[in-house]
Amino acid sequence: MVHLTLFEKLWNAHVVADLGEGAALLYIDRIFLHERTGSIALKGLVEKKRVIRHPESVFCTIDHIVDTLPGRTDDTLVEGGKAFIQTTRASARAAGITFYDIGDARQGIVHVISPEQAIVLPGLTLVCPDSHTCTQGAFGALAWGVGSTEVEHAMSTNTLRVKKPKTMGVSFNGTLMAGVTAKDMILHLIAAYTAAGASGYAVEFYGDAVADLTMEARMTLCNMAVEFGAFTGIIAPDDKVIDYIKGRPYAPKGENWQRALEYWQNLKSDKKALFDKKITIEASAIKPMITWGTNPGQAIAIDGQVPFPAQIRDDHQRAAAEKALAYMDIAPGTYLTELTIGGAFIGSCTNSRLPDLRKAGKILKGRKVAKGVRAICVPGSSQIKRQAEAEGLDKIFIEAGFEWRESGCSMCFYAGGESFGFEERVVTSTNRNFESRQGPRTRSHLASPETVAVSAIMGRIASLSDLNEEVGNGTL
Amino acid sequence: MEPFSTIKAVAIPLMQINVDTDCIIPSREMGKVSKTGLGEGLFAGWRYKGTSGREINSEFILNDAKYKQAQILLSGSNFGCGSSREHAVWAMVEYGFKVIIAPSFGSIFYNNCIGNGLLPIILAEKDVISLADWIVEDPQKNRLTINLEKQTVSGPEVMAYYFELAEQHKNMLQKGYDVIDLTLLRQDEIAAFENQDMKNRLWAKLI
Ligand code: SF4
């Protein structure tokens, strides 16, 4: 008997044709688009006079360029952005695909709303011209980011030519310490094994600490698989997945639900399956993490010192560290908690779901954002925004001094519209700290929403324990 | 797509690791619903001074006259990591690059290259470094020859390095095929898969 990993099972179930040398023509079940890159793909199809093979398998949202300011319209602060929105709307309608427009109650960031609608399901393949599509691997689906040409390929044929990646198993054993989150797990992993550590691999996450995570936290973990260089990240579906999906709009119904449950039973790596590479991490050793540099692998425990580049042996890593520290305006050996900040951002497909907002809200309640800090919260979907408001979270954020926005990608990335300002230091719950990612020469520090909330209050990079010390025991 | 065979050209060593697609083309440079008009935005954050202007930053290697008319880029590992934006590849092609040589690539970027006739070559890090060292001695003279048929990188005084490339990718680059047209020839196989799949995974269908 052959022992297969989850990845291999998903792969095998979708092979339309073997293309030799480990490549295959893979069947694609679902395709998701957004106005930034989807508009170009839809236009490309029309130009080549190609038809969409199964329009019912294609979905599209408006999230990347649209404003997140209250009362928004097609007008956006992004120069030329209106054309992206309007082209996408017109093309989506003409193509007969499902479209979540501005103002639609289901609108939101693509990787947040796909699970909300149960468009992603265990055992499916799903692609989107967006690198964080791997977020949806949390459901036991093979979901990955592709380019515009590839998504045109997927829409015209419901297939893609894919070279089979190698498999990597990453096990988080044991239990996380209190106050440590999925964001800290993934930053810890990338810091230990570099941003290219999983280059060429599909990564499966497992172990007790992964099983303990909520679905929302599992999405955070898988979201940053691409920052680890991985083809995608996946987690085997369990009861949490089934409970999450059940009854949602695109969840299988009736007999099909039973059929699905049966099929999903088998979606796990066989006990004796072999990964090409395995990594084991003790969950209890993970501390709250934050990045100091310009790639997500340049991260340390929040109470730690940034490295002295002179001590880094590898030439490339040393050069990269020197360049990053210069860009970030941080001296070697600095404690990050000494750095004052000008911006705080809670949002993005990494960390803007309801439990994230609740945890940040708990910290912000009855407190105020420090003077000189611009703090913004952007819920991941319109649905999350409504739920949060029903719980009164919006008031907590606003009273603390946060802006409370409509859903979208917002200041996760800079497209020429809003930003925190030139060379501003920002603590952010997003996934990329690349140069100028959040605006011209902004200095982004990636961390969990909890760390963002605490830092916003303290006006400097700070962790939960700093706050507890400041206000005395027992408040949090 | 233009077929690729052999080129001999000036090469630029941009020897950094993790050159991400936000660096290759910043988001602000992708202002139109279009695959063209992007060459000017290539490496904009490094190529120009300030953040949105066009004042040349003479310190950036692309602006160095020594590397005039380069068509080959050498870089460190994980080149093209980050965002899936195909604009990064479109910008490189429009600027005039035909080949990128690095120890490893971001996987979405790699596929985007193949789809657009840009040849991504993976060589061992030490080989990329020794090529770079040789090129900087005299970039206009020390040109690299890339032979796709033989899958080699060579120069007048350097030995030929062999590189791996999937047969289907080689084929597509050599013939300049449009990959979607190729797959559309396989409609029967796709339909056969779908018929069988209706039995195996009826629950997965949206009909
Ligand atoms: S929230 Fe940020 S990372 Fe996520 S899809 Fe939007 S731009 Fe990309």
XYZ file of C-alpha atoms and ligand atoms in Angstrom:
691
model
C 0.000 0.000 0.000
C 1.269 3.480 -0.800
C 1.200 5.972 2.011
C 0.263 9.430 0.842
C 0.466 12.886 2.310
C -2.588 15.135 2.283
C -0.984 17.173 -0.462
C -0.505 14.102 -2.655
C -4.123 13.056 -2.158
C -5.363 16.485 -3.175
C -3.001 16.513 -6.116
C -3.888 13.025 -7.357
C -7.618 13.706 -7.232
C -7.162 16.607 -9.665
C -4.804 15.209 -12.305
C -6.414 15.553 -15.733
C -3.281 14.556 -17.613
C 0.318 13.779 -16.797
C 2.632 16.247 -18.521
C 5.838 14.400 -17.653
C 8.751 15.397 -15.408
C 6.497 15.716 -12.401
C 4.168 18.232 -14.028
C 0.455 17.708 -14.511
C -2.573 19.341 -15.979
C -4.569 19.865 -12.783
C -8.295 20.402 -12.563
C -9.271 23.712 -10.937
C -12.561 23.736 -9.022
C -12.876 27.377 -8.022
C -11.400 30.641 -9.249
C -11.499 33.916 -7.338
C -10.640 37.338 -8.759
C -10.238 40.828 -7.385
C -10.230 44.191 -9.140
C -6.466 44.680 -9.034
C -5.396 41.694 -11.138
C -8.740 40.130 -12.064
C -9.655 43.133 -14.169
C -6.615 42.499 -16.358
C -7.322 38.779 -16.639
C -10.956 39.340 -17.635
C -9.840 41.914 -20.189
C -7.233 39.459 -21.507
C -9.919 36.854 -22.122
C -12.097 39.257 -24.048
C -9.164 40.427 -26.168
C -8.355 36.867 -27.144
C -12.060 36.063 -27.642
C -11.921 33.244 -25.128
C -14.878 31.989 -23.141
C -15.036 31.043 -19.486
C -15.550 27.296 -19.319
C -17.658 27.288 -16.143
C -18.721 30.799 -15.164
C -20.386 29.357 -12.050
C -16.920 28.402 -10.777
C -15.620 31.977 -10.953
C -16.089 34.619 -8.223
C -14.903 38.192 -7.977
C -14.701 40.822 -5.264
C -13.678 44.456 -4.940
C -11.139 44.802 -2.165
C -7.701 45.992 -3.239
C -8.173 49.468 -4.616
C -11.546 50.479 -3.260
C -11.471 53.058 -0.482
C -12.204 51.920 3.028
C -13.432 55.334 4.139
C -17.071 55.468 5.221
C -19.484 56.475 2.465
C -17.203 55.166 -0.258
C -18.086 55.069 -3.941
C -16.209 54.064 -7.096
C -13.999 57.073 -6.516
C -10.854 56.138 -4.710
C -7.770 57.941 -3.525
C -5.727 55.628 -5.748
C -4.946 57.475 -8.941
C -6.619 55.683 -11.841
C -8.250 53.315 -9.359
C -11.773 54.044 -10.507
C -10.999 52.453 -13.877
C -9.973 49.199 -12.168
C -13.226 49.084 -10.229
C -15.451 49.942 -13.152
C -13.668 47.689 -15.633
C -13.937 44.814 -13.191
C -17.634 45.401 -12.612
C -18.429 45.639 -16.317
C -16.303 42.603 -17.221
C -17.626 40.497 -14.355
C -21.213 41.223 -15.362
C -20.531 40.550 -19.031
C -18.817 37.275 -18.145
C -21.694 36.112 -15.944
C -19.530 35.352 -12.920
C -20.541 35.886 -9.294
C -19.554 39.388 -8.257
C -19.423 40.995 -4.807
C -19.692 44.688 -5.492
C -19.124 47.703 -3.253
C -22.116 47.846 -0.938
C -22.841 44.108 -1.178
C -23.243 42.648 2.320
C -20.839 39.850 1.322
C -18.049 42.149 0.093
C -14.648 41.879 1.703
C -11.044 40.758 1.236
C -10.997 37.818 -1.148
C -9.350 35.302 1.220
C -11.671 36.289 4.040
C -14.951 36.080 2.133
C -14.195 32.883 0.236
C -14.346 30.864 3.491
C -17.274 32.942 4.783
C -19.299 31.921 1.753
C -17.856 28.353 1.824
C -16.634 28.851 -1.716
C -13.500 27.088 -0.550
C -14.133 23.577 0.779
C -11.887 20.722 1.864
C -10.746 18.669 -1.101
C -11.052 21.444 -3.687
C -8.491 23.258 -5.786
C -8.854 27.032 -5.783
C -6.693 29.653 -7.463
C -6.676 33.436 -7.411
C -4.280 35.913 -8.993
C -3.115 36.845 -5.519
C -0.250 35.356 -3.551
C -2.107 34.987 -0.244
C -4.574 32.504 -1.689
C -2.710 29.967 0.477
C -4.752 31.359 3.409
C -7.537 29.050 2.317
C -5.379 25.962 2.702
C -6.565 26.112 6.321
C -9.656 24.257 5.100
C -7.798 21.315 3.597
C -8.071 22.701 0.092
C -5.247 23.072 -2.376
C -5.344 26.837 -2.818
C -2.535 28.880 -4.287
C -1.736 32.170 -5.928
C -1.158 32.448 -9.668
C -0.384 35.151 -12.216
C -2.856 36.865 -14.540
C -2.021 34.673 -17.533
C -2.446 31.558 -15.419
C -5.824 32.680 -14.163
C -6.888 33.293 -17.771
C -5.779 29.726 -18.395
C -7.815 28.506 -15.442
C -10.929 30.396 -16.511
C -10.764 29.155 -20.120
C -10.015 25.525 -19.317
C -10.679 24.915 -15.587
C -7.155 23.513 -15.513
C -3.607 24.660 -14.899
C -0.235 23.234 -15.815
C 1.557 22.774 -12.536
C 4.929 21.380 -11.614
C 4.475 19.240 -8.553
C 6.201 20.809 -5.545
C 7.985 18.727 -2.922
C 6.237 18.187 0.394
C 7.224 19.576 3.776
C 5.642 18.712 7.115
C 5.818 21.363 9.826
C 4.760 20.122 13.225
C 4.051 22.470 16.123
C 4.171 20.198 19.150
C 2.781 20.989 22.584
C 0.921 24.083 23.703
C 1.419 27.779 23.086
C 2.094 30.063 26.032
C -0.660 32.505 26.954
C -0.633 35.579 24.736
C 1.153 33.790 21.870
C -0.789 33.605 18.615
C -0.779 31.974 15.193
C 0.952 35.086 13.862
C 3.808 34.485 16.290
C 3.992 30.831 15.217
C 4.438 31.671 11.556
C 6.883 34.539 12.201
C 8.884 32.241 14.479
C 9.005 29.587 11.754
C 10.060 31.992 9.005
C 12.653 33.664 11.228
C 14.170 30.274 12.041
C 14.218 28.936 8.479
C 14.309 32.147 6.347
C 11.853 33.642 3.885
C 12.994 31.142 1.258
C 12.923 28.203 3.663
C 10.020 26.437 1.953
C 10.883 27.423 -1.587
C 9.750 24.565 -3.839
C 7.580 22.916 -1.167
C 3.922 22.557 -0.327
C 3.770 22.768 3.456
C 1.388 20.862 5.705
C 0.980 22.229 9.242
C 0.021 19.809 11.999
C 0.624 18.961 15.643
C -1.262 19.741 18.860
C -0.726 23.469 18.735
C -2.223 23.584 15.227
C -5.187 21.397 16.207
C -5.846 23.796 19.107
C -6.105 26.842 16.834
C -9.455 28.293 15.800
C -10.249 28.319 12.085
C -9.490 32.017 12.012
C -6.067 31.446 13.557
C -5.360 28.566 11.166
C -6.038 30.983 8.309
C -3.446 33.354 9.797
C -0.932 30.510 9.873
C -1.563 29.414 6.277
C -1.768 33.019 5.064
C 1.947 33.519 5.523
C 3.048 30.193 4.006
C 3.900 32.230 0.922
C 6.161 34.461 3.038
C 7.998 31.230 3.890
C 8.508 30.734 0.145
C 6.015 27.853 -0.009
C 3.850 26.878 -2.960
C 1.043 26.773 -0.421
C 0.187 25.793 3.155
C -2.454 23.253 4.125
C -4.016 21.826 7.264
C -5.994 18.574 7.305
C -9.716 19.201 7.844
C -11.194 18.207 11.224
C -14.458 18.845 13.067
C -13.632 22.539 13.441
C -13.589 22.857 9.665
C -16.859 21.001 9.303
C -18.545 23.111 11.984
C -17.282 26.268 10.323
C -18.539 25.336 6.866
C -21.886 23.802 7.722
C -24.862 25.856 6.571
C -22.835 28.544 4.795
C -24.099 29.682 1.366
C -21.976 27.411 -0.852
C -21.650 24.478 1.548
C -22.943 21.212 0.034
C -26.537 20.520 1.047
C -28.624 17.429 1.799
C -27.247 14.232 0.332
C -24.279 16.091 -1.018
C -23.342 17.163 2.511
C -23.219 13.497 3.505
C -21.173 12.654 0.422
C -18.798 15.487 1.249
C -18.364 14.399 4.853
C -17.496 10.930 3.673
C -14.972 12.241 1.168
C -13.366 14.583 3.685
C -12.753 11.713 6.127
C -9.852 10.603 3.990
C -8.284 14.054 3.659
C -5.306 13.601 5.933
C -1.758 12.393 5.575
C -1.472 8.651 6.078
C 0.339 7.751 9.273
C 3.302 6.328 7.411
C 3.371 8.940 4.664
C 6.773 10.488 4.081
C 7.419 14.166 3.598
C 10.418 15.276 1.566
C 11.355 17.465 4.509
C 10.171 17.716 8.087
C 10.463 20.463 10.677
C 9.422 20.176 14.299
C 8.890 23.161 16.532
C 8.173 23.226 20.255
C 5.150 25.484 20.564
C 5.926 26.368 24.176
C 9.226 27.956 23.077
C 7.496 30.507 20.837
C 7.335 34.074 22.113
C 5.391 37.041 20.756
C 7.256 37.996 17.600
C 7.806 41.136 15.560
C 9.820 41.925 12.449
C 12.718 44.378 12.451
C 13.669 44.266 8.756
C 12.236 44.269 5.266
C 11.374 40.636 4.797
C 9.200 38.522 7.087
C 12.138 36.285 8.001
C 13.809 39.226 9.725
C 11.848 38.777 12.931
C 12.705 38.382 16.613
C 10.952 37.897 19.928
C 9.505 41.250 20.890
C 11.713 41.588 23.978
C 14.846 40.818 21.967
C 17.608 42.853 20.344
C 17.943 43.266 16.599
C 21.030 41.506 15.297
C 24.487 42.913 14.819
C 25.060 42.306 11.093
C 28.786 41.978 11.710
C 28.036 38.749 13.552
C 26.089 37.185 10.676
C 28.269 34.647 8.892
C 26.382 34.243 5.624
C 27.410 37.053 3.236
C 23.997 37.483 1.653
C 22.114 37.421 4.937
C 24.569 39.944 6.385
C 24.222 42.284 3.404
C 20.444 41.926 3.576
C 20.470 42.715 7.308
C 22.635 45.815 6.822
C 20.400 47.098 4.061
C 17.259 46.385 6.071
C 18.496 48.088 9.224
C 19.492 51.159 7.235
C 16.073 51.277 5.604
C 14.306 50.764 8.927
C 16.567 53.322 10.619
C 17.465 50.974 13.440
C 20.940 50.657 14.955
C 22.389 47.166 15.361
C 21.620 45.694 18.765
C 18.632 47.958 19.449
C 15.805 46.687 21.619
C 12.739 47.135 19.437
C 10.676 48.131 22.466
C 12.691 51.367 22.531
C 11.260 52.506 19.211
C 8.422 54.994 19.087
C 5.789 54.563 16.391
C 3.634 56.818 14.264
C 1.166 54.280 12.911
C -0.791 51.230 14.035
C -2.787 49.078 11.635
C -5.147 46.191 12.303
C -6.405 44.682 9.094
C -5.604 42.450 6.079
C -6.291 38.845 5.135
C -3.762 37.825 7.793
C -5.373 39.263 10.905
C -8.692 41.061 10.617
C -11.244 38.405 11.464
C -13.644 38.619 14.382
C -11.464 36.894 17.025
C -8.585 39.234 16.073
C -10.796 42.266 16.598
C -12.140 40.882 19.851
C -8.650 40.318 21.246
C -7.479 43.770 20.239
C -10.715 45.252 21.563
C -10.124 43.663 24.953
C -6.804 45.491 25.179
C -8.154 48.793 23.875
C -11.204 48.904 26.089
C -11.047 51.925 28.377
C -7.659 52.980 27.043
C -6.439 55.597 24.593
C -4.109 55.467 21.648
C -0.915 57.398 22.451
C -0.501 60.919 21.127
C 1.139 61.080 17.724
C -0.024 57.617 16.680
C -2.446 57.235 13.804
C -4.351 54.016 14.458
C -6.649 52.318 11.950
C -8.786 49.201 12.068
C -10.149 47.685 8.856
C -12.338 44.593 9.285
C -11.594 41.815 6.789
C -15.117 41.666 5.428
C -18.351 43.610 5.537
C -19.851 40.689 7.436
C -17.143 40.829 10.110
C -17.659 44.569 10.365
C -21.380 44.099 11.023
C -20.764 41.339 13.575
C -18.173 43.454 15.351
C -20.560 46.381 15.468
C -23.310 44.180 16.845
C -20.939 43.361 19.713
C -20.040 47.008 20.240
C -16.428 46.558 19.194
C -16.584 49.539 16.872
C -17.284 51.807 19.839
C -14.342 50.420 21.787
C -12.000 51.028 18.868
C -13.343 54.503 18.165
C -13.288 55.572 21.798
C -9.698 54.397 22.052
C -8.832 56.633 19.104
C -8.799 54.154 16.241
C -10.383 54.887 12.882
C -13.055 52.297 12.132
C -13.240 51.542 8.418
C -15.181 49.749 5.715
C -13.719 46.423 4.643
C -10.912 46.054 2.118
C -7.159 45.628 1.780
C -6.655 49.273 2.670
C -3.213 50.119 4.022
C -1.942 46.559 3.853
C -0.373 47.689 0.604
C 0.194 50.997 -1.082
C -1.275 51.503 -4.506
C -0.742 55.238 -4.718
C -3.600 56.268 -2.436
C -3.518 56.410 1.334
C -0.462 55.683 3.411
C 0.946 56.341 6.844
C 3.442 58.849 5.542
C 7.043 59.076 4.464
C 9.406 57.011 6.624
C 6.686 56.518 9.220
C 7.171 53.626 11.624
C 4.108 51.384 11.700
C 3.227 48.329 13.756
C 0.921 46.301 11.576
C -1.032 43.044 11.661
C -0.393 42.483 7.934
C 1.946 40.037 6.219
C 4.572 42.005 4.299
C 7.195 44.379 5.597
C 8.766 44.951 2.184
C 10.273 48.345 1.397
C 7.513 50.893 0.729
C 4.841 48.182 0.964
C 2.578 50.382 3.077
C 3.557 53.670 1.484
C 6.629 55.569 0.348
C 9.476 54.404 2.577
C 7.214 53.400 5.438
C 8.868 51.202 8.044
C 6.565 48.306 8.750
C 6.858 45.996 11.740
C 4.706 42.878 11.393
C 3.102 41.533 14.547
C -0.114 40.117 15.978
C -3.195 42.337 16.416
C -2.630 42.169 20.182
C 0.867 43.603 19.786
C -0.466 46.288 17.444
C -3.107 47.294 19.990
C -0.636 47.447 22.885
C 1.903 49.384 20.809
C -0.771 51.876 19.746
C -1.560 52.576 23.394
C 2.060 52.786 24.508
C 3.165 54.833 21.495
C 6.109 52.503 21.046
C 6.687 48.883 20.131
C 5.416 46.996 23.149
C 4.048 43.656 24.225
C 1.247 42.662 26.517
C 3.653 42.208 29.416
C 4.920 45.795 29.011
C 1.379 47.025 29.327
C 0.710 44.897 32.383
C 3.823 46.233 34.048
C 2.802 49.780 33.333
C -0.713 49.508 34.698
C -0.016 47.098 37.511
C -1.138 43.545 37.862
C -4.324 41.889 36.945
C -5.827 44.175 34.346
C -5.413 41.842 31.415
C 5.267 35.330 -27.602
C 8.595 35.449 -29.403
C 10.447 32.139 -29.696
C 13.664 31.969 -27.726
C 16.814 30.329 -29.064
C 20.254 31.751 -28.262
C 21.255 35.191 -27.066
C 24.545 36.844 -26.307
C 24.123 39.920 -24.166
C 25.351 42.178 -21.397
C 24.395 40.936 -17.939
C 23.710 42.946 -14.772
C 24.553 41.469 -11.374
C 21.950 42.667 -8.869
C 23.376 40.532 -6.121
C 20.795 40.670 -3.355
C 18.641 37.956 -1.894
C 14.837 38.117 -1.682
C 14.292 40.721 -4.403
C 10.496 40.810 -4.103
C 7.933 41.775 -6.723
C 7.078 44.968 -4.825
C 10.688 46.022 -5.506
C 10.595 44.839 -9.118
C 7.549 46.976 -9.721
C 6.022 49.021 -6.904
C 2.242 48.901 -6.716
C 1.976 52.624 -7.431
C 3.507 51.981 -10.868
C 0.649 49.700 -11.899
C -1.857 52.457 -12.479
C -3.708 51.124 -15.508
C -5.769 48.043 -16.355
C -3.065 47.012 -18.765
C -0.182 44.630 -19.351
C 1.924 47.312 -21.036
C 3.418 50.663 -20.115
C 5.246 49.058 -17.194
C 8.910 49.107 -18.263
C 9.388 52.582 -16.896
C 8.233 51.458 -13.469
C 10.732 48.604 -13.268
C 12.645 48.843 -9.965
C 11.207 52.363 -9.649
C 11.912 52.570 -5.913
C 15.613 52.056 -6.554
C 16.020 53.450 -10.040
C 14.690 56.916 -9.276
C 15.273 59.317 -6.437
C 12.403 60.167 -4.123
C 9.241 58.181 -4.302
C 7.205 59.134 -7.307
C 9.429 61.249 -9.505
C 11.700 60.201 -12.315
C 14.961 61.742 -11.195
C 17.627 59.157 -11.907
C 19.388 57.586 -8.946
C 22.827 57.163 -10.428
C 23.855 54.786 -7.666
C 21.492 52.047 -8.771
C 23.156 49.506 -11.000
C 20.509 49.671 -13.738
C 21.496 53.283 -14.326
C 25.175 52.505 -14.684
C 26.309 53.079 -18.287
C 28.624 50.089 -17.983
C 25.579 47.857 -18.177
C 23.930 49.557 -21.136
C 21.572 47.329 -23.078
C 21.689 44.475 -20.645
C 19.273 41.668 -21.360
C 20.325 39.305 -18.596
C 19.886 39.845 -14.875
C 21.820 37.969 -12.184
C 20.503 37.961 -8.649
C 20.464 36.224 -5.270
C 18.148 33.505 -4.069
C 14.351 33.778 -3.900
C 14.174 36.296 -6.752
C 10.600 37.414 -7.457
C 9.206 36.350 -4.088
C 6.136 38.072 -2.722
C 3.088 39.302 -4.576
C 1.704 37.353 -7.544
C 1.624 40.458 -9.737
C 2.518 39.392 -13.267
C 3.347 43.057 -13.818
C 6.793 42.250 -12.434
C 7.446 39.993 -15.414
C 5.728 42.270 -17.924
C 7.882 45.155 -16.685
C 11.094 43.153 -17.018
C 10.200 42.010 -20.519
C 9.196 45.482 -21.605
C 12.442 46.895 -20.247
C 14.323 44.421 -22.399
C 15.298 41.546 -20.143
C 15.244 38.096 -21.693
C 16.926 36.001 -18.998
C 17.166 36.001 -15.206
C 19.769 33.873 -13.452
C 19.372 33.159 -9.739
C 19.827 30.302 -7.250
C 16.042 30.144 -6.701
C 12.848 31.971 -7.626
C 9.471 32.756 -6.094
C 7.262 30.012 -7.532
C 4.459 32.199 -8.919
C 7.037 34.490 -10.488
C 8.807 31.530 -12.102
C 5.598 30.383 -13.792
C 4.806 33.919 -14.865
C 8.223 34.096 -16.549
C 7.598 30.985 -18.621
C 4.211 32.288 -19.717
C 5.811 35.480 -21.014
C 8.933 34.218 -22.729
C 11.319 35.349 -20.004
C 13.806 32.560 -19.296
C 14.386 31.890 -15.564
C 17.676 30.027 -15.059
C 18.501 28.339 -11.791
C 22.217 27.959 -11.068
C 24.011 27.114 -7.840
C 24.716 30.185 -5.733
C 28.500 29.839 -6.055
C 28.160 29.712 -9.846
C 26.001 32.840 -9.956
C 28.562 34.600 -7.777
C 31.514 33.607 -9.919
C 29.664 34.692 -13.053
C 28.903 38.029 -11.396
C 32.541 38.479 -10.383
C 33.642 37.865 -13.931
C 31.024 40.198 -15.424
C 31.885 43.202 -13.246
C 35.459 43.158 -14.554
C 34.189 44.477 -17.885
C 30.464 44.163 -18.408
C 30.366 45.250 -22.064
C 33.091 42.813 -23.015
C 32.235 39.959 -20.693
C 28.893 39.119 -22.225
C 27.040 35.949 -21.478
C 25.731 33.534 -24.050
C 22.546 31.675 -23.216
C 21.840 28.620 -25.316
C 18.346 27.312 -24.669
C 18.710 24.245 -26.865
C 21.796 23.042 -24.976
C 20.595 24.594 -21.698
C 23.893 26.335 -21.055
C 25.195 29.671 -19.813
C 28.663 30.528 -21.047
C 31.104 33.326 -21.767
C 34.323 33.636 -23.703
C 36.477 32.930 -20.665
C 34.080 31.049 -18.479
C 33.122 27.460 -18.808
C 29.598 26.556 -19.775
C 27.216 26.020 -16.888
C 24.401 23.576 -17.556
C 20.948 24.437 -16.186
C 17.840 22.336 -15.649
C 14.572 23.212 -17.307
C 11.358 21.212 -17.602
C 10.883 19.859 -21.107
C 7.425 21.411 -21.452
C 8.768 24.798 -20.370
C 11.651 24.545 -22.808
C 9.275 23.613 -25.559
C 6.985 26.533 -24.845
C 9.854 29.023 -24.784
C 11.459 27.641 -27.949
C 8.283 27.645 -29.968
C 6.804 30.769 -28.415
C 3.546 28.892 -27.838
C 0.575 30.422 -26.146
C 0.027 27.944 -23.374
C -3.738 28.488 -23.208
C -4.052 27.517 -26.883
C -2.091 24.365 -26.146
C -4.358 23.358 -23.302
C -7.481 24.157 -25.302
C -6.399 21.315 -27.602
C -7.009 18.988 -24.681
C -10.740 19.670 -24.325
C -11.579 15.981 -24.627
C -9.366 15.010 -21.738
C -10.825 17.779 -19.604
C -14.371 16.721 -20.429
C -13.544 13.092 -19.644
C -12.135 14.144 -16.262
C -15.267 16.157 -15.528
C -17.534 13.225 -16.357
C -15.679 10.945 -14.017
C -15.453 13.670 -11.391
C -19.242 14.032 -11.361
C -19.298 10.510 -9.935
C -16.410 10.949 -7.514
C -17.099 14.426 -6.190
C -20.660 15.403 -6.938
C -20.646 17.439 -3.708
C -17.956 19.705 -5.152
C -19.992 20.797 -8.166
C -21.737 24.157 -8.357
C -24.620 23.245 -10.623
S -5.140 42.225 2.583
Fe -3.086 42.666 1.823
S -2.114 40.679 1.553
Fe -4.306 40.326 1.786
S -5.110 40.214 -0.296
Fe -5.283 42.360 0.376
S -3.386 43.365 -0.277
Fe -3.067 41.161 -0.402
